[in-house]
Amino acid sequence: MENLRKGFPVLEQYTYLNTAASGLLPEAVWEFRQNHDLDFLLGASVFKEKQAEVLTETRELVGEVFKCAPARVALVPNFSFGINTLLEGLDKHPKALLLKNDYPSLNWAVTSRNFEIEYAEINENLEENIAEAFKKEQPDFFAFSIVQYLNGIKIDLGFVNKLKQEYPDTLFIADATQYCGTEEFNFEESGLDVLICSTYKWLNAGYGNAFMLLKKEIEKRISPKTLGFGSLRGKYKAHEGNFIGKFEPGHQDTLNYGSLAEALKLIKKIGIKEISARIESLSNKAKSEFTKMDLLEESVVNRKIHSSIFNIKGGEKLFRHLQSKNIITSMRGGGVRVSFHYFNTEEELHFLLKQLREFGV
């Protein structure tokens, strides 16, 4: 386990339980960024001539890790750019289904437009609530987070696949920012039409980079209007009117997208199955202990599957107490949110539990 922590110097200072807010910067990514800017300093446009190679490598790595053809991987600066560009490309004013109190950058992008909007509740019966809303409302698209940022509730992707089979004409658009990098995922075999992920959290790729995975079938239904010189530059975008080029209209930052490539190489080196196993083990232990201490909401306790994000009962004083012990968390939704990644340990969980007991929760 020590080897997996070695590349993250911040772990020597803190018990870092805050990946749901911001991932770490691995030394491997930092070294790439140092070398990248040194090469740019010394080479200027000579160095930037290699830009296409960096972007192609990143696109192909994303496709390899998440099982999507590179020609349907769009590299975007962040989730919000991706979702807004996508929604602007819808040809009509459709009926949307959202989850109530889902991630603001997702829901706001939809509610700011002239769409008819319905909602499903996020609770222990999440899938049943969604199924009922589909039956009643027949939405044109369903936009949702795979993992909820407030309390870590995770949708059953098997359920999503079955729902897509039942409603093939509905577009399924997923925010995977709190999901990608936590377990193995096959986009081609999923029920999703679009997946959008900012990569500064669980992929530990730094800021300013995100990606979109796009099923071939959606090209007939979405026509993004964002076009520019960058839309036709590079492998997979060389022909006019290509789909992913409509999400990449301008200059692409090789520093940021190259950072994503390095982060994905690290995931491949460790192995996504190993990462998933470590996260699942720690999450199960944490949920068990938090449940015994009555720190979780019933909707989380009663669900069979869960992520490694938890919102525990406690306010500003608890948050400050943990902070004084160098335990890094976030205040979210009236509670203290903690999140566990593969580099966290059982010892860190036990230290957290000790501090919670000393505080008297």
Short mmCIF file of N, CA and C in Angstrom, two decimals, residues 15 17 290 293 295 312-314 317-329 336 338 346-361:
data_model
loop_
_atom_site.label_atom_id
_atom_site.label_comp_id
_atom_site.label_asym_id
_atom_site.label_seq_id
_atom_site.Cartn_x
_atom_site.Cartn_y
_atom_site.Cartn_z
N THR A 15 -4.40 13.67 6.55
CA THR A 15 -5.30 12.56 6.29
C THR A 15 -6.30 13.10 5.27
N LEU A 17 -9.19 13.09 3.01
CA LEU A 17 -10.46 12.42 2.74
C LEU A 17 -11.38 13.34 1.95
N PHE A 290 -19.84 3.95 10.21
CA PHE A 290 -20.68 5.15 10.27
C PHE A 290 -22.13 4.79 10.64
N MET A 293 -22.50 4.18 14.29
CA MET A 293 -22.44 5.43 15.04
C MET A 293 -23.61 6.36 14.73
N LEU A 295 -24.38 7.97 11.95
CA LEU A 295 -23.89 9.19 11.33
C LEU A 295 -24.43 9.42 9.92
N ILE A 312 -21.55 12.75 6.71
CA ILE A 312 -21.81 12.37 8.10
C ILE A 312 -22.40 13.53 8.88
N LYS A 313 -23.22 13.19 9.85
CA LYS A 313 -23.90 14.20 10.64
C LYS A 313 -22.89 15.03 11.43
N GLY A 314 -23.02 16.33 11.34
CA GLY A 314 -22.09 17.22 12.03
C GLY A 314 -22.04 18.56 11.33
N LYS A 317 -18.49 23.02 13.66
CA LYS A 317 -17.56 22.73 14.76
C LYS A 317 -16.85 21.40 14.52
N LEU A 318 -17.58 20.39 14.06
CA LEU A 318 -16.94 19.10 13.75
C LEU A 318 -15.95 19.27 12.61
N PHE A 319 -16.35 20.00 11.59
CA PHE A 319 -15.47 20.24 10.45
C PHE A 319 -14.16 20.89 10.90
N ARG A 320 -14.26 21.89 11.76
CA ARG A 320 -13.07 22.59 12.26
C ARG A 320 -12.24 21.69 13.16
N HIS A 321 -12.90 20.84 13.93
CA HIS A 321 -12.18 19.90 14.79
C HIS A 321 -11.34 18.95 13.93
N LEU A 322 -11.94 18.40 12.89
CA LEU A 322 -11.21 17.49 12.02
C LEU A 322 -10.07 18.23 11.32
N GLN A 323 -10.34 19.44 10.93
CA GLN A 323 -9.31 20.25 10.27
C GLN A 323 -8.12 20.49 11.20
N SER A 324 -8.39 20.68 12.48
CA SER A 324 -7.31 20.89 13.46
C SER A 324 -6.45 19.65 13.63
N LYS A 325 -6.99 18.50 13.26
CA LYS A 325 -6.24 17.24 13.32
C LYS A 325 -5.66 16.88 11.96
N ASN A 326 -5.66 17.85 11.04
CA ASN A 326 -5.15 17.65 9.68
C ASN A 326 -5.92 16.58 8.90
N ILE A 327 -7.21 16.45 9.22
CA ILE A 327 -8.10 15.59 8.45
C ILE A 327 -8.86 16.50 7.49
N ILE A 328 -8.64 16.31 6.19
CA ILE A 328 -9.21 17.21 5.20
C ILE A 328 -10.54 16.65 4.69
N THR A 329 -11.61 17.41 4.87
CA THR A 329 -12.96 17.04 4.45
C THR A 329 -13.62 18.27 3.83
N VAL A 336 -20.75 16.94 7.12
CA VAL A 336 -19.32 16.87 6.78
C VAL A 336 -19.14 15.72 5.79
N VAL A 338 -16.98 13.16 3.65
CA VAL A 338 -15.68 12.49 3.56
C VAL A 338 -15.71 11.56 2.36
N GLU A 346 -6.97 1.88 5.92
CA GLU A 346 -7.80 1.57 7.08
C GLU A 346 -7.33 2.35 8.30
N GLU A 347 -6.03 2.56 8.40
CA GLU A 347 -5.49 3.33 9.52
C GLU A 347 -6.04 4.75 9.52
N GLU A 348 -6.19 5.32 8.34
CA GLU A 348 -6.76 6.66 8.24
C GLU A 348 -8.24 6.65 8.63
N LEU A 349 -8.95 5.61 8.22
CA LEU A 349 -10.35 5.48 8.63
C LEU A 349 -10.45 5.38 10.15
N HIS A 350 -9.60 4.56 10.76
CA HIS A 350 -9.62 4.41 12.22
C HIS A 350 -9.27 5.72 12.92
N PHE A 351 -8.35 6.48 12.35
CA PHE A 351 -8.00 7.78 12.92
C PHE A 351 -9.19 8.73 12.86
N LEU A 352 -9.89 8.72 11.73
CA LEU A 352 -11.10 9.53 11.61
C LEU A 352 -12.13 9.13 12.65
N LEU A 353 -12.37 7.83 12.78
CA LEU A 353 -13.36 7.34 13.75
C LEU A 353 -12.98 7.74 15.17
N LYS A 354 -11.70 7.67 15.48
CA LYS A 354 -11.22 8.07 16.80
C LYS A 354 -11.52 9.53 17.07
N GLN A 355 -11.28 10.38 16.09
CA GLN A 355 -11.54 11.82 16.25
C GLN A 355 -13.04 12.11 16.36
N LEU A 356 -13.84 11.35 15.64
CA LEU A 356 -15.29 11.53 15.73
C LEU A 356 -15.78 11.18 17.14
N ARG A 357 -15.26 10.10 17.69
CA ARG A 357 -15.65 9.69 19.05
C ARG A 357 -15.17 10.69 20.08
N GLU A 358 -13.98 11.19 19.91
CA GLU A 358 -13.45 12.17 20.87
C GLU A 358 -14.26 13.46 20.83
N PHE A 359 -14.77 13.78 19.63
CA PHE A 359 -15.59 14.98 19.50
C PHE A 359 -16.97 14.77 20.11
N GLY A 360 -17.38 13.50 20.19
CA GLY A 360 -18.65 13.19 20.84
C GLY A 360 -19.83 13.09 19.89
N VAL A 361 -19.58 12.73 18.64
CA VAL A 361 -20.71 12.60 17.70
C VAL A 361 -21.47 11.30 17.97
#
